[in-house]
Tab-separated table of C-alpha atoms in Angstrom:
chain	number	residue	atom	x	y	z
A	1	ASN	CA	25.593	-15.230	14.130
A	2	ALA	CA	25.162	-14.089	10.515
A	3	GLY	CA	27.775	-16.334	8.856
A	4	VAL	CA	28.396	-15.198	5.278
A	5	THR	CA	26.462	-12.246	4.041
A	6	GLN	CA	26.229	-11.109	0.438
A	7	THR	CA	24.786	-7.936	-1.079
A	8	PRO	CA	22.860	-7.313	-3.210
A	9	LYS	CA	20.501	-10.294	-3.457
A	10	PHE	CA	19.288	-9.342	-7.005
A	11	GLN	CA	20.721	-7.089	-9.679
A	12	VAL	CA	19.910	-6.243	-13.329
A	13	LEU	CA	22.689	-4.642	-15.366
A	14	LYS	CA	22.913	-3.441	-18.940
A	15	THR	CA	25.755	-4.714	-21.054
A	16	GLY	CA	28.921	-2.717	-20.335
A	17	GLN	CA	27.925	-1.466	-16.950
A	18	SER	CA	30.053	-2.194	-13.943
A	19	MET	CA	29.170	-3.306	-10.443
A	20	THR	CA	30.667	-4.730	-7.282
A	21	LEU	CA	29.301	-7.607	-5.270
A	22	GLN	CA	30.040	-7.465	-1.612
A	23	CYS	CA	30.675	-10.283	0.782
A	24	ALA	CA	31.390	-10.285	4.520
A	25	GLN	CA	31.872	-13.163	7.016
A	26	ASP	CA	31.888	-13.077	10.761
A	27	MET	CA	33.429	-16.462	11.499
A	28	ASN	CA	37.012	-15.268	11.610
A	29	HIS	CA	37.825	-17.389	8.543
A	30	ASN	CA	41.089	-16.774	6.678
A	31	SER	CA	39.901	-18.071	3.246
A	32	MET	CA	37.166	-16.627	1.129
A	33	TYR	CA	35.867	-17.587	-2.338
A	34	TRP	CA	33.586	-16.398	-5.148
A	35	TYR	CA	31.701	-19.023	-7.154
A	36	ARG	CA	29.186	-18.716	-10.004
A	37	GLN	CA	26.367	-21.165	-10.717
A	38	ASP	CA	24.761	-21.370	-14.124
A	39	PRO	CA	21.436	-22.979	-14.716
A	40	GLY	CA	21.458	-26.747	-14.186
A	41	MET	CA	25.101	-26.798	-13.185
A	42	GLY	CA	27.298	-27.030	-10.201
A	43	LEU	CA	29.344	-24.167	-8.839
A	44	ARG	CA	32.541	-22.970	-10.507
A	45	LEU	CA	35.286	-21.100	-8.699
A	46	ILE	CA	35.938	-17.606	-9.977
A	47	TYR	CA	38.586	-16.257	-7.512
A	48	TYR	CA	39.692	-17.120	-4.003
A	49	SER	CA	41.713	-15.468	-1.253
A	50	ALA	CA	43.649	-17.894	0.980
A	51	SER	CA	44.338	-15.116	3.491
A	52	GLU	CA	44.137	-11.355	3.933
A	53	GLY	CA	46.180	-9.624	1.277
A	54	THR	CA	46.324	-12.554	-1.206
A	55	THR	CA	44.038	-13.384	-4.126
A	56	ASP	CA	44.281	-15.990	-6.872
A	57	LYS	CA	42.434	-17.067	-9.975
A	58	GLY	CA	40.077	-20.122	-9.941
A	59	GLU	CA	38.486	-21.916	-12.920
A	60	VAL	CA	36.629	-19.045	-14.638
A	61	PRO	CA	38.334	-15.712	-13.721
A	62	ASN	CA	37.969	-13.893	-17.048
A	63	GLY	CA	35.891	-10.719	-16.808
A	64	TYR	CA	36.205	-10.401	-13.039
A	65	ASN	CA	38.405	-8.719	-10.436
A	66	VAL	CA	38.458	-9.198	-6.738
A	67	SER	CA	39.609	-7.302	-3.609
A	68	ARG	CA	40.241	-8.707	-0.178
A	69	LEU	CA	39.482	-5.533	1.710
A	70	ASN	CA	40.301	-7.015	5.129
A	71	LYS	CA	39.898	-10.359	6.837
A	72	ARG	CA	36.085	-10.076	6.901
A	73	GLU	CA	35.333	-8.725	3.395
A	74	PHE	CA	35.942	-10.021	-0.122
A	75	SER	CA	34.439	-8.180	-3.133
A	76	LEU	CA	33.894	-9.241	-6.686
A	77	ARG	CA	33.899	-6.597	-9.491
A	78	LEU	CA	32.585	-6.857	-13.013
A	79	GLU	CA	34.130	-4.001	-14.926
A	80	SER	CA	32.140	-4.286	-18.143
A	81	ALA	CA	29.229	-6.708	-17.664
A	82	ALA	CA	28.404	-9.127	-20.523
A	83	PRO	CA	25.261	-11.343	-20.962
A	84	SER	CA	27.501	-14.371	-20.460
A	85	GLN	CA	28.005	-13.238	-16.898
A	86	THR	CA	24.279	-13.717	-16.099
A	87	SER	CA	24.463	-16.206	-13.256
A	88	VAL	CA	23.978	-16.718	-9.528
A	89	TYR	CA	27.080	-15.753	-7.630
A	90	PHE	CA	27.951	-17.277	-4.266
A	91	CYS	CA	30.517	-16.144	-1.734
A	92	ALA	CA	31.973	-18.630	0.690
A	93	SER	CA	34.498	-18.753	3.506
A	94	SER	CA	36.528	-21.408	5.342
A	95	GLY	CA	39.232	-21.758	7.886
A	96	THR	CA	42.715	-22.662	6.706
A	97	ALA	CA	43.411	-25.610	9.050
A	98	VAL	CA	43.160	-28.764	6.939
A	99	PRO	CA	40.632	-30.304	6.949
A	100	THR	CA	38.130	-27.501	6.927
A	101	GLU	CA	34.498	-26.789	6.197
A	102	ALA	CA	33.252	-24.055	3.865
A	103	PHE	CA	30.059	-22.017	4.393
A	104	PHE	CA	28.172	-20.156	1.700
A	105	GLY	CA	26.226	-16.931	1.512
A	106	GLN	CA	22.658	-16.824	0.222
A	107	GLY	CA	23.755	-15.867	-3.362
A	108	THR	CA	23.362	-12.880	-5.675
A	109	ARG	CA	21.207	-13.396	-8.773
A	110	LEU	CA	22.619	-11.231	-11.525
A	111	THR	CA	21.042	-10.646	-14.942
A	112	VAL	CA	22.874	-8.791	-17.692
A	113	VAL	CA	20.635	-7.570	-20.525
B	1	GLY	CA	42.688	-31.872	-11.910
B	2	ILE	CA	40.351	-33.842	-9.815
B	3	GLN	CA	37.023	-34.892	-11.279
B	4	VAL	CA	33.780	-35.189	-9.337
B	5	GLU	CA	30.878	-37.258	-10.621
B	6	GLN	CA	27.482	-37.581	-9.039
B	7	SER	CA	24.733	-40.076	-9.741
B	8	PRO	CA	21.888	-40.283	-10.543
B	9	PRO	CA	21.499	-36.830	-12.160
B	10	ASP	CA	17.753	-36.877	-11.458
B	11	LEU	CA	15.677	-38.748	-8.937
B	12	ILE	CA	11.890	-38.701	-8.291
B	13	LEU	CA	10.562	-40.288	-5.074
B	14	GLN	CA	7.228	-40.785	-3.461
B	15	GLU	CA	7.139	-39.252	0.061
B	16	GLY	CA	8.300	-41.859	2.577
B	17	ALA	CA	10.734	-43.608	0.176
B	18	ASN	CA	14.487	-44.026	0.901
B	19	SER	CA	17.264	-43.074	-1.568
B	20	THR	CA	21.015	-43.290	-1.961
B	21	LEU	CA	23.030	-40.574	-3.827
B	22	ARG	CA	26.545	-41.249	-4.923
B	23	CYS	CA	29.635	-39.060	-5.408
B	24	ASN	CA	32.748	-40.481	-7.047
B	25	PHE	CA	36.039	-38.576	-7.134
B	26	SER	CA	39.116	-39.245	-9.154
B	27	ASP	CA	41.861	-38.542	-6.654
B	28	SER	CA	42.468	-38.892	-2.989
B	29	VAL	CA	40.978	-36.088	-0.822
B	30	ASN	CA	41.213	-34.921	2.748
B	31	ASN	CA	37.870	-33.114	2.740
B	32	LEU	CA	34.389	-33.791	1.321
B	33	GLN	CA	31.227	-31.845	1.845
B	34	TRP	CA	27.638	-32.572	1.002
B	35	PHE	CA	25.209	-29.642	0.383
B	36	HIS	CA	21.528	-29.328	-0.203
B	37	GLN	CA	20.453	-26.471	-2.495
B	38	ASN	CA	16.770	-25.834	-1.673
B	39	PRO	CA	14.284	-24.553	-4.232
B	40	TRP	CA	15.060	-20.976	-3.126
B	41	GLY	CA	18.715	-21.446	-4.114
B	42	GLN	CA	20.246	-21.531	-0.673
B	43	LEU	CA	23.177	-23.823	-0.149
B	44	ILE	CA	22.813	-25.669	3.164
B	45	ASN	CA	25.650	-27.605	4.674
B	46	LEU	CA	24.638	-31.190	5.340
B	47	PHE	CA	27.810	-33.047	6.106
B	48	TYR	CA	31.517	-32.456	6.324
B	49	ILE	CA	32.790	-36.021	5.941
B	50	PRO	CA	36.295	-36.763	4.674
B	51	SER	CA	35.976	-40.376	5.836
B	52	GLY	CA	33.780	-42.610	7.844
B	53	THR	CA	30.056	-42.345	8.539
B	54	LYS	CA	27.864	-39.550	10.022
B	55	GLN	CA	24.203	-39.281	10.681
B	56	ASN	CA	21.932	-36.304	11.191
B	57	GLY	CA	18.300	-37.236	11.645
B	58	ARG	CA	16.958	-38.900	8.526
B	59	LEU	CA	20.186	-38.173	6.637
B	60	SER	CA	23.413	-40.025	6.813
B	61	ALA	CA	26.580	-40.060	4.787
B	62	THR	CA	29.482	-42.413	4.288
B	63	THR	CA	32.811	-41.722	2.681
B	64	VAL	CA	35.207	-44.462	1.715
B	65	ALA	CA	38.294	-42.373	0.899
B	66	THR	CA	40.482	-45.329	-0.194
B	67	GLU	CA	37.888	-46.250	-2.853
B	68	ARG	CA	37.166	-42.610	-3.759
B	69	TYR	CA	33.375	-42.374	-3.247
B	70	SER	CA	30.875	-41.009	-0.853
B	71	LEU	CA	27.150	-41.899	-0.378
B	72	LEU	CA	24.354	-39.820	0.969
B	73	TYR	CA	21.398	-41.689	2.321
B	74	ILE	CA	17.984	-40.109	2.752
B	75	SER	CA	15.452	-42.107	4.657
B	76	SER	CA	11.699	-41.555	4.886
B	77	SER	CA	11.866	-38.703	2.371
B	78	GLN	CA	9.745	-35.678	2.728
B	79	THR	CA	8.664	-32.952	0.213
B	80	THR	CA	11.084	-30.558	1.895
B	81	ASP	CA	13.956	-32.754	0.801
B	82	SER	CA	13.376	-31.640	-2.776
B	83	GLY	CA	16.198	-29.680	-4.335
B	84	VAL	CA	19.684	-30.390	-5.647
B	85	TYR	CA	22.287	-32.258	-3.699
B	86	PHE	CA	25.914	-31.415	-4.349
B	87	CYS	CA	29.130	-33.090	-3.127
B	88	ALA	CA	32.329	-31.001	-3.229
B	89	VAL	CA	35.987	-31.881	-2.722
B	90	PRO	CA	39.135	-29.833	-2.592
B	91	MET	CA	40.979	-28.871	-5.807
B	92	ASP	CA	44.646	-29.683	-5.992
B	93	SER	CA	45.151	-30.446	-2.293
B	94	SER	CA	44.099	-26.884	-1.440
B	95	TYR	CA	41.120	-25.372	0.314
B	96	LYS	CA	39.290	-24.634	-2.918
B	97	LEU	CA	36.226	-26.795	-3.433
B	98	ILE	CA	35.284	-28.291	-6.754
B	99	PHE	CA	31.638	-29.280	-7.094
B	100	GLY	CA	29.966	-32.211	-8.794
B	101	SER	CA	27.069	-31.425	-11.131
B	102	GLY	CA	24.518	-32.446	-8.602
B	103	THR	CA	21.576	-34.799	-8.154
B	104	ARG	CA	18.215	-33.111	-8.612
B	105	LEU	CA	15.720	-34.720	-6.184
B	106	LEU	CA	11.895	-34.286	-6.413
B	107	VAL	CA	9.856	-35.787	-3.579
B	108	ARG	CA	6.192	-36.069	-4.516
B	109	PRO	CA	3.441	-35.967	-1.769
């Protein structure tokens, strides 16, 4: 049982380049999330998807777009990367029955130079 | 929105010592999770504990929802316990988790 899988694990981009971070879960969860973690800080929510076909902004959505491709997959796109987006990105999923438990992927370390 | 505060921010222990980490939150919650982020950056689920007490080996957690805090106990600490411990609670009565800033634990051999 893989849980939540993110690709890639590491990426270096030049300022202005674009890229898509991929996330897939095999736990049949309805909700999926993208967080970023900056050095010495907790995780902050970028976007979430409560169910297939819906997405909504979190605390720090500027500079990002998301796509809930199907129930399993939730991607995060940086259209024009900036150095301020250098961070570790985590994808997570959870069921929608309240209360519920969230599970996280292994993270993507992104550096924008 | 809800605020989450963790204390202490940093903690250094000698192997074998016990410790208590605290998480305070500013509003009532129906969900609280404790995570351990190991030195390789992985987030490991420790406890899902909206209320009451749970134990898993040397770790245990207690949440007193009415008083808006949770405690994580680590007994007989080991070097592998090193890392950052986060608590997280839902934002705005939704499924979205908001994280505290973490407690950074270093266990020395």
